[in-house]
mmCIF file of C-alpha atoms in Angstrom:
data_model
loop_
_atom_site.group_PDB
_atom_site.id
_atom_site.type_symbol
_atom_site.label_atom_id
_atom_site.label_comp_id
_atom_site.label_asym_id
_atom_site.label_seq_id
_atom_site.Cartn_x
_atom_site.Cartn_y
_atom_site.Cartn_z
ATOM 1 C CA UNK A 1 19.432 1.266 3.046
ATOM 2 C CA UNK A 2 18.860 -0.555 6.460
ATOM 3 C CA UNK A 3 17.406 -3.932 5.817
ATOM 4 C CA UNK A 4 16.078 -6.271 8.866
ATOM 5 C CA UNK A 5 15.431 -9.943 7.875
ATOM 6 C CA UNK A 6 12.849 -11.796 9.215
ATOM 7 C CA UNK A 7 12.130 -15.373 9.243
ATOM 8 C CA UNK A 8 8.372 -15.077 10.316
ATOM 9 C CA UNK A 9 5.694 -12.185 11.113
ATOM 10 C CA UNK A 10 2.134 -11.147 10.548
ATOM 11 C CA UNK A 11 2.710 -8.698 8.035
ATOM 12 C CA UNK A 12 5.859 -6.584 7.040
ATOM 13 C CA UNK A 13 3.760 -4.160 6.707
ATOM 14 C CA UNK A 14 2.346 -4.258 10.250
ATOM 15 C CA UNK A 15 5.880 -4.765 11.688
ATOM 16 C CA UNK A 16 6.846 -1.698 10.389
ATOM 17 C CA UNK A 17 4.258 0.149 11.544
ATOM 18 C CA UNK A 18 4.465 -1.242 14.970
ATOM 19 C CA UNK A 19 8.477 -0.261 14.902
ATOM 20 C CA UNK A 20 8.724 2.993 13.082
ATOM 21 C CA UNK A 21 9.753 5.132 15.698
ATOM 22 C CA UNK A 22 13.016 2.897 15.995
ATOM 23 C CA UNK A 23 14.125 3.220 12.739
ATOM 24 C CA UNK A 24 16.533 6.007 11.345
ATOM 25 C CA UNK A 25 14.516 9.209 10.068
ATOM 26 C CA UNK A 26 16.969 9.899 7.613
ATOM 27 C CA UNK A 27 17.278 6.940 5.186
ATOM 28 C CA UNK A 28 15.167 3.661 3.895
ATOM 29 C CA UNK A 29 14.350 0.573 6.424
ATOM 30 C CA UNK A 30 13.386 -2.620 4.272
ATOM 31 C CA UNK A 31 12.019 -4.986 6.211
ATOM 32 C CA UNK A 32 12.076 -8.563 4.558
ATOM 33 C CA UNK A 33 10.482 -11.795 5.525
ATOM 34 C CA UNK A 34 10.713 -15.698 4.338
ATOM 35 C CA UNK A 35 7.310 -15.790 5.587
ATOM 36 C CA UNK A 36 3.889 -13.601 6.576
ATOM 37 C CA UNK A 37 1.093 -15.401 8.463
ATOM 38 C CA UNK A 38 -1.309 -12.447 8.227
ATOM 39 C CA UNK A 39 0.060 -11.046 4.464
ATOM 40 C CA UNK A 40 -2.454 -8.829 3.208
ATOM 41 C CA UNK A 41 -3.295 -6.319 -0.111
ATOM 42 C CA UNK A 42 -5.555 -3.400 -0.937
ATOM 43 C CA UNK A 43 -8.604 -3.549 0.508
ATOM 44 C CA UNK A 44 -7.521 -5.874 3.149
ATOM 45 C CA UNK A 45 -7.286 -8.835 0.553
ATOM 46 C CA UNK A 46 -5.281 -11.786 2.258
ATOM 47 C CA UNK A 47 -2.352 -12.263 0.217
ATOM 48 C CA UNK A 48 -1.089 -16.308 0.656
ATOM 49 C CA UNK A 49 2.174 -15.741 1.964
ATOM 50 C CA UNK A 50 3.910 -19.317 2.318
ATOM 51 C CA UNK A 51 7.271 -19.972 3.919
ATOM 52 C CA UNK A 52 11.306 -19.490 1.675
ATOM 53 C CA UNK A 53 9.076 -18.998 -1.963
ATOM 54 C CA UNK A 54 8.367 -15.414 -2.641
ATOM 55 C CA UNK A 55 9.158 -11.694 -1.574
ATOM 56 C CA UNK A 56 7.522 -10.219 0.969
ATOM 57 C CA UNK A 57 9.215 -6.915 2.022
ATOM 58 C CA UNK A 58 8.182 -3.398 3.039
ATOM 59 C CA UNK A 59 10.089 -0.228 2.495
ATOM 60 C CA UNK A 60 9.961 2.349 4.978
ATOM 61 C CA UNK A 61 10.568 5.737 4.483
ATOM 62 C CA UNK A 62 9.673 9.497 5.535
ATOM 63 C CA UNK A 63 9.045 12.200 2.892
ATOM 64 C CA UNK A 64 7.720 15.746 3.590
ATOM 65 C CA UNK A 65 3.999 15.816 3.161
ATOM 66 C CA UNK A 66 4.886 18.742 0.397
ATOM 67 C CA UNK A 67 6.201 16.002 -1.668
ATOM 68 C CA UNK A 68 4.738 16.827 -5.818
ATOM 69 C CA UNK A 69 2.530 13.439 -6.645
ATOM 70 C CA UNK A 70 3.215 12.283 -2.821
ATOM 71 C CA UNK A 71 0.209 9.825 -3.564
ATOM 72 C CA UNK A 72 1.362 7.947 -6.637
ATOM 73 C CA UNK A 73 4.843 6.708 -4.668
ATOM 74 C CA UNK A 74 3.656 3.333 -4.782
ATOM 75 C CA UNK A 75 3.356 3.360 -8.113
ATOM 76 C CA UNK A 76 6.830 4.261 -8.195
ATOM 77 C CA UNK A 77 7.532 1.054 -6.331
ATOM 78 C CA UNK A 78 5.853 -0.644 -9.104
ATOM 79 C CA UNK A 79 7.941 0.822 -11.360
ATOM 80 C CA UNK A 80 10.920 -0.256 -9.741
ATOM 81 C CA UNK A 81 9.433 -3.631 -9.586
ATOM 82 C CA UNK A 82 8.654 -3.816 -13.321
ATOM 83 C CA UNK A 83 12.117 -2.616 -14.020
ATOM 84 C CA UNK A 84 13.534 -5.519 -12.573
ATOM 85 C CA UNK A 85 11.563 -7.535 -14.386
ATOM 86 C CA UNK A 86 12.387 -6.386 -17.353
ATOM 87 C CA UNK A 87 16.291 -6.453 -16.500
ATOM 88 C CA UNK A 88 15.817 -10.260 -16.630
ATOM 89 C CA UNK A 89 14.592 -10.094 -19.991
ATOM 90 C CA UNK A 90 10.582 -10.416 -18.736
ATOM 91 C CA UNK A 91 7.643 -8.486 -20.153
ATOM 92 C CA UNK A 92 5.686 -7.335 -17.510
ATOM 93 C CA UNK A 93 2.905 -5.011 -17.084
ATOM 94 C CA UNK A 94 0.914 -2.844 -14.784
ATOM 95 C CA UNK A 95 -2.633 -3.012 -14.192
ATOM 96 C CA UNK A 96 -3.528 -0.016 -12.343
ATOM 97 C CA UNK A 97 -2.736 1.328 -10.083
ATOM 98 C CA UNK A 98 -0.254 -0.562 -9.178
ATOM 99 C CA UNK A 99 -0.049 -4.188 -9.021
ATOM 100 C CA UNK A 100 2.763 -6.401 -11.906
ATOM 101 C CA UNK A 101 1.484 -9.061 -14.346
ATOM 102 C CA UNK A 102 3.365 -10.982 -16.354
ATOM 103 C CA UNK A 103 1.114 -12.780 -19.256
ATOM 104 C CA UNK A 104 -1.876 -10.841 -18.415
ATOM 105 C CA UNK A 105 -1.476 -12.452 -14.708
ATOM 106 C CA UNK A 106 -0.586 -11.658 -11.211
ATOM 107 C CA UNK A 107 2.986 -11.755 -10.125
ATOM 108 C CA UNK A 108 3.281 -8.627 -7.881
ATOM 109 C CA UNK A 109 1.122 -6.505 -5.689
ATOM 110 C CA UNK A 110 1.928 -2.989 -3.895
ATOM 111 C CA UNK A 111 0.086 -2.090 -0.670
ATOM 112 C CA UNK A 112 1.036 1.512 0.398
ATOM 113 C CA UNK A 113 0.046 2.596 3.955
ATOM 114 C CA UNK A 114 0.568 5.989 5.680
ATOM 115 C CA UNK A 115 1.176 7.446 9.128
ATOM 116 C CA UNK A 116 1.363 12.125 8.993
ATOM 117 C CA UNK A 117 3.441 13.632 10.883
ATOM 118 C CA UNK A 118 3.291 17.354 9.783
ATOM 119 C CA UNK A 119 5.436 18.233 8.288
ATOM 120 C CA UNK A 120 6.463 14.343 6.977
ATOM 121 C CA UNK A 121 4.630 11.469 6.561
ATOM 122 C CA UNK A 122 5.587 7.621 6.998
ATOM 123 C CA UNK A 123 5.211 5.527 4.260
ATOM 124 C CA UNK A 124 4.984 1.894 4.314
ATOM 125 C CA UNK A 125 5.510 0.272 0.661
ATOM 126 C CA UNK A 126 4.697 -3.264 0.983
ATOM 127 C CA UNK A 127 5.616 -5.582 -2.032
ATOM 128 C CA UNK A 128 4.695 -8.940 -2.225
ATOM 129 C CA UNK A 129 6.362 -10.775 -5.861
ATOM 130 C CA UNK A 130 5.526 -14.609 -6.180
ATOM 131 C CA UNK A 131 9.144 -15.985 -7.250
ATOM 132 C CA UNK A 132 9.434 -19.846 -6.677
ATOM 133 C CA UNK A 133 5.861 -20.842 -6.223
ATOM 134 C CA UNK A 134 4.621 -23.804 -7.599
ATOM 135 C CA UNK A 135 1.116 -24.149 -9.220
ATOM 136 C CA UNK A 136 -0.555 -25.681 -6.824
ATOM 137 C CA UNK A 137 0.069 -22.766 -4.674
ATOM 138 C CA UNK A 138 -0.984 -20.500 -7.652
ATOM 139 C CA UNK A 139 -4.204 -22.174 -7.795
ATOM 140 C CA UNK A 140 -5.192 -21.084 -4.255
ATOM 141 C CA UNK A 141 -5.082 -17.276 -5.524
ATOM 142 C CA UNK A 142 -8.104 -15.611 -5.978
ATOM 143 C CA UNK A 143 -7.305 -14.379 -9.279
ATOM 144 C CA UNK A 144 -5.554 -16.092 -12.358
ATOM 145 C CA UNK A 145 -1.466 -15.261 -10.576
ATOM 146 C CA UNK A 146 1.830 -16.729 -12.033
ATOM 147 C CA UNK A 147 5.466 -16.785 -10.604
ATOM 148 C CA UNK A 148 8.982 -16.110 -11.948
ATOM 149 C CA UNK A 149 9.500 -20.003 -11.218
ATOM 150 C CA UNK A 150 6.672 -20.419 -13.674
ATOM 151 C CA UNK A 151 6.943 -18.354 -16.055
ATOM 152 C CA UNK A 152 10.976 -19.088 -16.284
ATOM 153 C CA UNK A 153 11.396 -22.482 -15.497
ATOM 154 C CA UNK A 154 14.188 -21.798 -13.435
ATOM 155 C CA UNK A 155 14.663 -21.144 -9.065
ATOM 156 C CA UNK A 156 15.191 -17.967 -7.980
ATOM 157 C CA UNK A 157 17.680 -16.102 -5.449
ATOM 158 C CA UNK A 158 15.029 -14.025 -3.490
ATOM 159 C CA UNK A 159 17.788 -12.313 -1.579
ATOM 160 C CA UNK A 160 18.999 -11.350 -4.698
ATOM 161 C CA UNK A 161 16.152 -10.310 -6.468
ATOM 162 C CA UNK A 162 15.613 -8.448 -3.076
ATOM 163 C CA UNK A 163 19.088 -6.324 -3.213
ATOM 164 C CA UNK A 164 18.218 -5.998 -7.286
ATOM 165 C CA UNK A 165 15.340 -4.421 -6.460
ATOM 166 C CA UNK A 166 16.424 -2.150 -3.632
ATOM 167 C CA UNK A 167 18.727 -0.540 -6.050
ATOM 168 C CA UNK A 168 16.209 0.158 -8.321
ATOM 169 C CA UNK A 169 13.432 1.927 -6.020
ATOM 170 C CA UNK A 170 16.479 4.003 -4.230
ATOM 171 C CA UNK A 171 17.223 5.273 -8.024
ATOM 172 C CA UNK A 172 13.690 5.676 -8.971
ATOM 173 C CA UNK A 173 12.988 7.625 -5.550
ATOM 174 C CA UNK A 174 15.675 9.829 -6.013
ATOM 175 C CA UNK A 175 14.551 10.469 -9.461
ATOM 176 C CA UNK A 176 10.911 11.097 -8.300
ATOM 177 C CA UNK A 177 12.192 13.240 -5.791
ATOM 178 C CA UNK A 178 13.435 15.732 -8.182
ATOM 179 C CA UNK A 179 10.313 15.992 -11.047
ATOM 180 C CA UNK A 180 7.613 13.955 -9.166
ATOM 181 C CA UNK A 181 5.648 11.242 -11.321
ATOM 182 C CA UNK A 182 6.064 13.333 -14.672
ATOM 183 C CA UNK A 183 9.285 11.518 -15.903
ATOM 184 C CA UNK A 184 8.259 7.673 -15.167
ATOM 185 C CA UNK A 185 4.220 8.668 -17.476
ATOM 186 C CA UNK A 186 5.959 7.417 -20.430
ATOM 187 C CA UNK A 187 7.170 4.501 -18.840
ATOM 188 C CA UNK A 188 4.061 3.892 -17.077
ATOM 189 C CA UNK A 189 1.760 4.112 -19.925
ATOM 190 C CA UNK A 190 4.312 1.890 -22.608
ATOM 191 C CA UNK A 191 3.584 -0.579 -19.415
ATOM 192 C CA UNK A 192 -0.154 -0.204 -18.916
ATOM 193 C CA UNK A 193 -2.177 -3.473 -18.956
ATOM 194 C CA UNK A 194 -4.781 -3.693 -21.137
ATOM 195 C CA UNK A 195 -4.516 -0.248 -22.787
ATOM 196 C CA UNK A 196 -6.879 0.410 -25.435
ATOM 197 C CA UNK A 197 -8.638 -2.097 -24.513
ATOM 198 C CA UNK A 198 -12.438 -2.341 -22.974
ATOM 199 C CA UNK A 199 -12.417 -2.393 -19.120
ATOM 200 C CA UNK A 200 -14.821 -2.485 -15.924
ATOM 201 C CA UNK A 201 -14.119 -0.289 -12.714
ATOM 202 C CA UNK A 202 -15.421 0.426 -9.669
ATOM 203 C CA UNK A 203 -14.862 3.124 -7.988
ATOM 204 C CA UNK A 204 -15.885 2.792 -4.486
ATOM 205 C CA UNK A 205 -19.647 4.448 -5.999
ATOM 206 C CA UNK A 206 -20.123 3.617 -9.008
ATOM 207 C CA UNK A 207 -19.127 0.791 -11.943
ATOM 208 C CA UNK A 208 -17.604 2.162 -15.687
ATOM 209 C CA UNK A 209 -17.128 0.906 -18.276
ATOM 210 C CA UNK A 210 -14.786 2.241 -21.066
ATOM 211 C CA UNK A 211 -11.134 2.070 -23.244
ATOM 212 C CA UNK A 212 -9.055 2.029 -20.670
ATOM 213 C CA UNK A 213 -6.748 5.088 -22.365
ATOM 214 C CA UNK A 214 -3.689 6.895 -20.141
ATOM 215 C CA UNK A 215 -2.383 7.511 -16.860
ATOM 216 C CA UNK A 216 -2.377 11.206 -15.715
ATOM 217 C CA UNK A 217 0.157 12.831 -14.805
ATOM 218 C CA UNK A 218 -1.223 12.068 -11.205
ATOM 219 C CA UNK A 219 -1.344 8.659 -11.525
ATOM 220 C CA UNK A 220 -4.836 8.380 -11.997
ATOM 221 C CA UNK A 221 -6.133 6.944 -15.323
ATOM 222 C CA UNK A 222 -7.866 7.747 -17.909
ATOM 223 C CA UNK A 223 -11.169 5.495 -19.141
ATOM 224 C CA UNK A 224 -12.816 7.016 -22.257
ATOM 225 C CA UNK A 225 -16.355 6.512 -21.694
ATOM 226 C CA UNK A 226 -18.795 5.598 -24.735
ATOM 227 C CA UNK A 227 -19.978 8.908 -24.331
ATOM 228 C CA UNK A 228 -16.305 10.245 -25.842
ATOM 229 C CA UNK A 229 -16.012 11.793 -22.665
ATOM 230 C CA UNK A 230 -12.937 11.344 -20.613
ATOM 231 C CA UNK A 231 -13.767 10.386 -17.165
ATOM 232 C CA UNK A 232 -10.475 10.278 -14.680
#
């Protein structure tokens, strides 16, 4: 894996993009920064993105667009991320798709972007994992979020965590590689936050409610609507 270290940028995510065509077809770029000034999440979120604290990294990589599951690969990256975690002796969670709680909050987010080239497609995985943040930081998130220097009481080697975790996802993507989502659903479901439990989504159209039940073997999930009807 190539990995280019940056001390400041927008986004990894948007330096990647802008840089793509220099990096080697064949194997994984991870770009990783001590600090974003335009960090951002799904749905164009801003995600606060302060200087030598956390993880902010994106992996790039090209996969052919007849990939099985192609559009659950940053779920594997969550995965990978949750792995990790767990290495360390943590108990995190995913609340789907694809964003990494520990104690029902926010310590990770995924934000997967894509560029086609028939017959490949770029993928940008961007990972952002709050590691030495301090509360007051915390309390500038939109949403109740926690770090590994919080939750642990102890600093963290983000270059570390960084090659830990590069490890991981180049295991996990070789695995998913070879039989596609199928073998993490297990995984994936023992790890699903708030399973069985009463949840709200919206889907772009329309706001369910139901038990939030499974994750498909696309990575989609599964809410079982009061109806007893399964709606995906």
């Amino acid at each position: 894996m190539n990995t280019i270290h940056l001390h400041k940028v927008d986004s990894t995510n948007t330096y990647a993009k802008l840089h793509a065509s220099t990096f080697a077809p064949n194997q994984i770029t991870c770009i990783f920064a001590d600090e974003q000034t335009a960090g951002r999440g799904r749905q164009q979120r801003s995600w606060i993105s302060p200087p030598n604290v956390n993880l902010y990294a994106t992996f790039f990589l090209q996969l052919p667009l007849n990939t099985p599951h192609l559009t659950s690969i940053g779920q594997i990256l969550a995965l990978s991320c949750a792995a990790l975690l767990k290495k360390h002796n943590l108990s995190p969670q995913i609340k789907w798709p694809n964003d990494i709680q520990l104690c029902g909050k926010k310590i990770a987010g995924i934000l997967c972007e894509t560029a086609f080239h028939p017959p490949l497609v770029d993928l940008f995985l961007g990972i952002g994992l709050n590691v030495n943040m301090e509360k007051n930081l915390l309390d500038q998130i939109d949403q109740p979020a926690t770090s590994l220097l919080t939750e642990t009481k102890k600093t963290w080697n983000r270059e570390e965590l960084l090659n830990q975790l590069q490890a991981q996802f180049e295991q996990d993507l070789k695995k998913f590689r070879q039989d596609g989502l199928s073998s993490f659903l297990p995984l994936f479901n023992d790890l699903l936050a708030m399973r069985g439990q009463t949840i709200t989504l919206f889907d772009g159209q329309t706001t369910w409610t139901g038990i939030c039940d499974s994750i498909t073997s696309n990575g989609e999930l599964k809410l079982l609507l009061p109806s007893g009807k399964i709606r995906i």
